[in-house]
């Protein structure tokens, strides 16, 4: 099949990494894949080095790509014109949009079959937008049970649940876990933004009963300065490291003992899946599909009340119990196979084939 994915940017975000992994896996199966990005990293204020590496990986797998340009966010007719041009040249069997801007552009592009994945539990647009999108979108994809139910509440179209997946070939599964409670490494991966709610995590660190850990925070974002100031004000400077964007996330996860995520809202976070497939015990807030991963993989603790006391209480349990960490690590490796990229890719391909009909095999 000829499949076009339209996404925001070649940036260090979960959705962007997931679409890249999907594209590479589909390309390896012989499908012709095209990635169309809305923004350049320079336009969106994101890491240029990460974009360069992202595009090198696409080039290596013979995946073509192009950019619409951020101006289309303010002048949508430019997005429509770009999408029309590229669809005319590429002639995709399916156009799979991963942001609502592109889904809106598709309304004015005739004779294309459109699938739309919304990668978050929050809509990000008016509910009425989805009444328009129903005129064009043939299938919506919910990336977890919670996201599927949310999409079903705003759309008349069929919503297919396909949980996010990760390419295990780029991970380093842990063969053993620390057998002590000293000098533990706790890792958080994600954009330093309101969504990730890292201020909650930092407040919780000040309340745990022990300080036998180093928290390593991987990610870029607008809240870095305020978070660094918070760490200093709480006297945690010796316990917290801000790493910025990390290219070798596999090595960082492999070196860790615990993965944490304190998000205010989520879809089904790729970083949590990466940590789970690596074999890490986790502490996550109960938002989006985070708890779904923990319940299926039996590899961590879920914080229902997003307050520092509760997060600290759950984190304390893992920081002080190496036998529990070991058991949760074993569970993570044993029960997380549903979150592999090949599972997600095959479900997408089955959906595409159903949409385009039996003429495509």
Coordinates of C-alpha atoms in Angstrom, one line a residue:
X1 CA 0.0 0.0 0.0
X2 CA 0.9 3.7 -0.4
X3 CA 0.4 5.3 3.0
X4 CA 0.9 8.9 4.0
X5 CA 1.2 9.9 7.6
X6 CA 0.7 13.6 8.5
X7 CA 2.1 14.8 11.8
X8 CA 3.3 17.9 13.6
X9 CA 7.1 17.7 13.4
X10 CA 10.1 15.5 13.5
X11 CA 10.5 16.3 17.2
X12 CA 11.2 14.5 20.4
X13 CA 7.5 13.8 21.2
X14 CA 5.8 10.5 21.9
X15 CA 3.4 10.8 18.9
X16 CA 6.3 11.8 16.6
X17 CA 8.5 8.9 17.7
X18 CA 5.6 6.4 17.5
X19 CA 4.7 7.5 13.9
X20 CA 8.4 7.2 12.9
X21 CA 8.5 3.6 14.3
X22 CA 5.2 2.8 12.6
X23 CA 6.5 4.2 9.3
X24 CA 9.8 2.2 9.5
X25 CA 8.0 -1.0 10.4
X26 CA 5.5 -0.6 7.5
X27 CA 8.3 0.2 5.1
X28 CA 10.2 -2.9 6.1
X29 CA 7.1 -4.9 5.2
X30 CA 7.2 -3.5 1.6
X31 CA 4.7 -0.6 1.9
X32 CA 5.5 2.8 0.3
X33 CA 5.4 5.4 3.1
X34 CA 5.4 9.2 3.0
X35 CA 5.7 11.4 6.1
X36 CA 4.4 14.9 5.8
X37 CA 5.3 17.3 8.7
X38 CA 3.5 20.5 9.5
X39 CA 6.4 22.3 11.3
X40 CA 10.2 22.4 11.0
X41 CA 12.0 22.3 14.3
X42 CA 13.3 25.8 13.7
X43 CA 9.8 27.1 13.4
X44 CA 8.5 25.3 16.5
X45 CA 11.5 26.0 18.7
X46 CA 12.4 22.4 19.0
X47 CA 15.8 20.6 19.0
X48 CA 17.4 20.8 15.5
X49 CA 19.8 17.9 16.2
X50 CA 16.9 15.6 17.1
X51 CA 15.1 16.5 13.8
X52 CA 18.3 15.8 11.8
X53 CA 18.7 12.4 13.4
X54 CA 14.9 11.7 12.8
X55 CA 15.2 12.5 9.1
X56 CA 18.4 10.5 8.8
X57 CA 16.5 7.4 10.0
X58 CA 13.8 8.1 7.4
X59 CA 16.4 8.4 4.7
X60 CA 18.0 5.2 5.8
X61 CA 14.7 3.3 5.3
X62 CA 13.9 5.0 2.0
X63 CA 10.9 6.8 3.5
X64 CA 10.1 10.1 1.7
X65 CA 9.0 13.2 3.5
X66 CA 8.2 16.9 3.1
X67 CA 7.2 19.9 5.2
X68 CA 4.0 22.1 4.9
X69 CA 5.3 25.0 7.0
X70 CA 4.1 26.4 10.3
X71 CA 2.4 29.3 8.5
X72 CA -0.4 26.9 7.6
X73 CA -1.6 27.0 11.2
X74 CA -2.6 30.6 10.7
X75 CA -3.3 30.3 7.0
X76 CA -5.0 26.9 6.5
X77 CA -5.4 27.3 2.8
X78 CA -1.6 26.8 2.6
X79 CA -2.0 23.5 4.3
X80 CA -4.8 22.5 2.0
X81 CA -2.7 23.5 -1.1
X82 CA 0.3 21.6 0.2
X83 CA -1.7 18.5 1.0
X84 CA -3.4 18.6 -2.4
X85 CA -0.1 18.9 -4.2
X86 CA 1.6 16.0 -2.3
X87 CA -1.4 13.7 -2.5
X88 CA -1.5 14.4 -6.3
X89 CA 2.2 13.5 -6.6
X90 CA 2.2 10.5 -4.2
X91 CA -1.3 9.1 -4.8
X92 CA -1.8 7.5 -1.3
X93 CA -4.2 4.7 -0.7
X94 CA -4.7 6.1 2.8
X95 CA -3.9 9.5 4.4
X96 CA -3.4 9.0 8.1
X97 CA -3.5 12.3 10.0
X98 CA -2.1 12.6 13.5
X99 CA -3.2 16.1 14.3
X100 CA -6.5 17.8 13.8
X101 CA -5.0 20.6 11.6
X102 CA -4.2 18.0 8.9
X103 CA -7.6 16.5 9.3
X104 CA -9.2 19.9 8.7
X105 CA -6.9 20.4 5.6
X106 CA -8.2 17.0 4.3
X107 CA -11.8 18.3 4.2
X108 CA -10.9 20.2 1.0
X109 CA -8.8 17.5 -0.7
X110 CA -11.1 15.3 -2.8
X111 CA -10.8 11.5 -3.4
X112 CA -8.6 10.6 -0.4
X113 CA -9.3 8.1 2.3
X114 CA -8.6 9.6 5.7
X115 CA -7.8 8.1 9.1
X116 CA -7.3 10.3 12.1
X117 CA -5.5 9.4 15.4
X118 CA -5.9 11.8 18.2
X119 CA -2.9 11.3 20.5
X120 CA -4.2 12.7 23.8
X121 CA -7.1 12.4 26.2
X122 CA -7.9 16.1 25.7
X123 CA -9.5 17.0 22.4
X124 CA -7.5 20.2 21.8
X125 CA -10.3 21.6 19.6
X126 CA -14.0 22.3 19.9
X127 CA -16.3 19.2 19.9
X128 CA -18.0 20.8 16.9
X129 CA -14.9 20.4 14.9
X130 CA -15.4 16.6 15.0
X131 CA -18.8 17.0 13.4
X132 CA -17.0 18.5 10.4
X133 CA -14.3 15.9 10.5
X134 CA -16.9 13.1 10.3
X135 CA -17.6 14.3 6.8
X136 CA -14.2 13.1 5.7
X137 CA -12.6 10.8 8.3
X138 CA -13.5 7.1 7.7
X139 CA -12.0 5.8 10.9
X140 CA -10.7 7.3 14.1
X141 CA -8.0 5.5 16.1
X142 CA -8.1 5.5 19.9
X143 CA -4.7 4.8 21.3
X144 CA -6.0 3.4 24.6
X145 CA -9.4 2.5 26.0
X146 CA -9.8 5.9 27.6
X147 CA -9.0 7.7 24.4
X148 CA -11.4 5.4 22.4
X149 CA -14.3 6.3 24.7
X150 CA -13.5 10.0 24.5
X151 CA -13.5 9.9 20.7
X152 CA -16.7 7.9 20.6
X153 CA -18.3 10.7 22.7
X154 CA -17.7 13.3 19.9
X155 CA -17.9 11.4 16.7
X156 CA -20.5 9.4 14.8
X157 CA -17.8 7.4 12.9
X158 CA -16.3 4.1 14.0
X159 CA -13.4 4.4 16.5
X160 CA -10.8 1.6 16.4
X161 CA -8.7 0.9 19.4
X162 CA -5.1 0.4 18.6
X163 CA -2.8 0.8 21.6
X164 CA 0.5 2.6 20.9
X165 CA 3.6 0.5 20.4
X166 CA 7.4 0.7 20.6
X167 CA 10.2 -0.8 18.5
X168 CA 11.9 -3.1 21.0
X169 CA 15.0 -3.3 18.7
X170 CA 16.0 0.2 19.8
X171 CA 15.6 -0.7 23.5
X172 CA 18.0 -2.5 26.0
X173 CA 15.9 -4.9 28.1
X174 CA 17.2 -5.2 31.6
X175 CA 18.5 -8.6 32.6
X176 CA 18.8 -7.9 36.2
X177 CA 17.8 -5.2 38.7
X178 CA 19.5 -3.6 41.7
X179 CA 19.5 -5.8 44.7
X180 CA 19.9 -3.0 47.2
X181 CA 18.2 0.3 48.1
X182 CA 21.3 2.6 47.7
X183 CA 22.1 5.1 45.0
X184 CA 19.1 4.4 42.9
X185 CA 18.5 6.1 39.6
X186 CA 14.9 7.4 38.9
X187 CA 14.2 8.6 35.4
X188 CA 11.5 10.9 33.9
X189 CA 11.2 11.4 30.2
X190 CA 9.0 14.0 28.6
X191 CA 8.6 17.6 27.5
X192 CA 9.1 20.2 30.4
X193 CA 5.6 21.5 30.0
X194 CA 2.3 22.0 31.9
X195 CA 1.1 18.6 30.6
X196 CA 3.9 16.6 32.2
X197 CA 3.3 18.3 35.6
X198 CA 6.9 17.9 36.8
X199 CA 6.4 20.4 39.6
X200 CA 4.2 17.7 41.3
X201 CA 7.1 15.2 41.0
X202 CA 9.6 17.6 42.4
X203 CA 7.4 18.5 45.3
X204 CA 6.9 14.8 46.0
X205 CA 10.6 14.2 46.1
X206 CA 10.9 16.6 49.0
X207 CA 8.5 14.4 50.9
X208 CA 9.9 10.9 50.4
X209 CA 11.4 9.3 53.5
X210 CA 14.8 8.6 52.0
X211 CA 17.1 10.5 49.6
X212 CA 19.0 7.5 48.2
X213 CA 18.3 8.5 44.6
X214 CA 19.2 10.7 41.7
X215 CA 16.3 11.8 39.5
X216 CA 17.4 12.3 35.9
X217 CA 14.9 14.4 33.8
X218 CA 15.2 14.0 30.1
X219 CA 13.4 16.5 27.9
X220 CA 13.2 20.1 26.7
X221 CA 10.5 22.6 27.2
X222 CA 9.4 26.0 28.5
X223 CA 9.3 25.2 32.2
X224 CA 12.9 24.2 32.6
X225 CA 14.0 27.5 34.3
X226 CA 11.1 27.4 36.8
X227 CA 11.6 23.7 37.5
X228 CA 15.3 24.2 38.2
X229 CA 14.4 27.0 40.6
X230 CA 11.9 24.8 42.4
X231 CA 14.6 22.1 42.8
X232 CA 17.0 24.6 44.3
X233 CA 14.4 26.1 46.6
X234 CA 13.6 22.6 48.0
X235 CA 17.2 21.7 48.6
X236 CA 17.2 18.9 46.0
X237 CA 20.0 20.1 43.7
X238 CA 22.2 17.2 44.6
X239 CA 19.4 14.7 43.8
X240 CA 18.1 16.1 40.4
X241 CA 19.8 16.3 37.0
X242 CA 18.2 18.1 34.0
X243 CA 19.6 16.3 30.9
X244 CA 17.8 18.2 28.1
X245 CA 17.0 16.1 25.0
X246 CA 18.7 12.7 25.1
X247 CA 19.4 10.9 21.9
X248 CA 20.3 7.5 23.5
X249 CA 17.1 7.1 25.5
X250 CA 17.6 3.3 25.5
X251 CA 20.9 3.6 27.5
X252 CA 19.3 6.1 30.0
X253 CA 16.4 3.7 30.7
X254 CA 18.7 0.7 30.9
X255 CA 20.7 2.6 33.6
X256 CA 17.6 3.4 35.6
X257 CA 16.0 1.6 38.6
X258 CA 12.6 3.3 38.5
X259 CA 10.6 5.3 35.9
X260 CA 8.2 8.0 37.0
X261 CA 5.6 10.1 35.2
X262 CA 3.6 12.8 37.0
X263 CA 1.4 14.0 34.0
X264 CA -1.7 16.1 34.4
X265 CA -3.1 14.6 31.2
X266 CA -1.9 12.0 28.6
X267 CA -2.9 9.7 25.9
X268 CA -0.9 6.5 26.0
X269 CA 2.7 7.8 26.6
X270 CA 5.4 6.3 24.5
X271 CA 8.0 7.0 27.2
X272 CA 6.1 4.8 29.7
X273 CA 5.8 2.0 27.1
X274 CA 9.6 2.3 26.5
X275 CA 10.3 2.1 30.2
X276 CA 8.0 -0.9 30.5
X277 CA 9.5 -2.8 27.6
X278 CA 12.9 -2.1 29.1
X279 CA 11.8 -3.8 32.3
X280 CA 11.4 -0.9 34.7
X281 CA 9.0 -0.6 37.6
X282 CA 7.0 2.6 37.3
X283 CA 5.1 5.2 39.3
X284 CA 2.6 7.1 37.1
X285 CA -0.5 9.3 37.6
X286 CA -3.9 7.9 36.7
X287 CA -4.5 9.9 33.5
X288 CA -5.3 8.7 30.0
X289 CA -4.0 5.2 29.4
X290 CA -1.2 5.2 32.0
X291 CA -3.0 3.0 34.4
X292 CA -4.0 0.6 31.6
X293 CA -0.3 -0.1 30.9
X294 CA 0.4 -0.8 34.5
X295 CA -2.6 -3.0 35.0
X296 CA -1.8 -5.1 31.9
X297 CA 1.9 -5.3 32.6
X298 CA 1.7 -5.5 36.4
X299 CA 4.8 -3.4 36.7
X300 CA 4.1 -0.5 38.9
X301 CA 2.1 1.8 41.1
X302 CA -0.6 4.2 40.1
X303 CA -1.2 7.6 41.8
X304 CA -4.9 8.3 41.7
X305 CA -4.8 11.7 43.5
X306 CA -2.4 14.1 41.8
X307 CA -1.0 15.6 45.0
X308 CA 2.6 15.5 46.3
X309 CA 1.8 13.4 49.5
X310 CA 0.2 10.6 47.4
X311 CA 2.9 10.6 44.8
X312 CA 5.6 10.6 47.5
X313 CA 3.9 7.7 49.3
X314 CA 3.9 5.5 46.2
X315 CA 7.5 6.4 45.2
X316 CA 8.6 5.6 48.7
X317 CA 7.4 2.1 48.3
X318 CA 9.6 1.4 45.3
X319 CA 12.6 3.3 46.7
X320 CA 12.7 1.2 49.8
X321 CA 11.8 -2.3 48.5
X322 CA 14.3 -3.9 46.1
X323 CA 12.4 -7.2 46.1
X324 CA 9.3 -5.5 44.8
X325 CA 11.3 -3.6 42.2
X326 CA 12.7 -6.9 41.0
X327 CA 9.3 -8.6 40.8
X328 CA 7.8 -5.6 38.9
X329 CA 10.7 -5.6 36.5
X330 CA 10.2 -9.3 35.7
X331 CA 6.5 -8.6 35.2
X332 CA 7.2 -5.7 32.8
X333 CA 9.3 -7.9 30.6
X334 CA 6.8 -10.8 30.7
X335 CA 3.5 -9.1 30.1
X336 CA 4.2 -6.1 27.9
X337 CA 4.3 -7.7 24.4
X338 CA 1.0 -6.1 23.4
X339 CA 2.9 -2.8 23.3
X340 CA 5.4 -3.8 20.6
X341 CA 5.4 -1.9 17.4
X342 CA 4.8 -4.9 15.2
X343 CA 1.5 -5.5 17.0
X344 CA 0.4 -1.9 16.4
X345 CA 1.6 -1.8 12.8
X346 CA -0.2 -4.9 11.9
X347 CA -3.5 -3.7 13.3
X348 CA -3.1 -0.4 11.4
X349 CA -2.4 -2.3 8.2
X350 CA -5.5 -4.5 8.7
X351 CA -7.6 -1.3 9.1
X352 CA -6.1 0.3 6.0
X353 CA -6.9 -2.8 3.9
X354 CA -10.5 -2.8 5.2
X355 CA -10.8 0.8 4.2
X356 CA -9.4 0.6 0.7
X357 CA -11.0 -2.7 -0.1
X358 CA -10.0 -6.1 -1.5
X359 CA -8.2 -4.5 -4.5
X360 CA -5.2 -3.9 -2.3
X361 CA -3.5 -7.0 -1.0

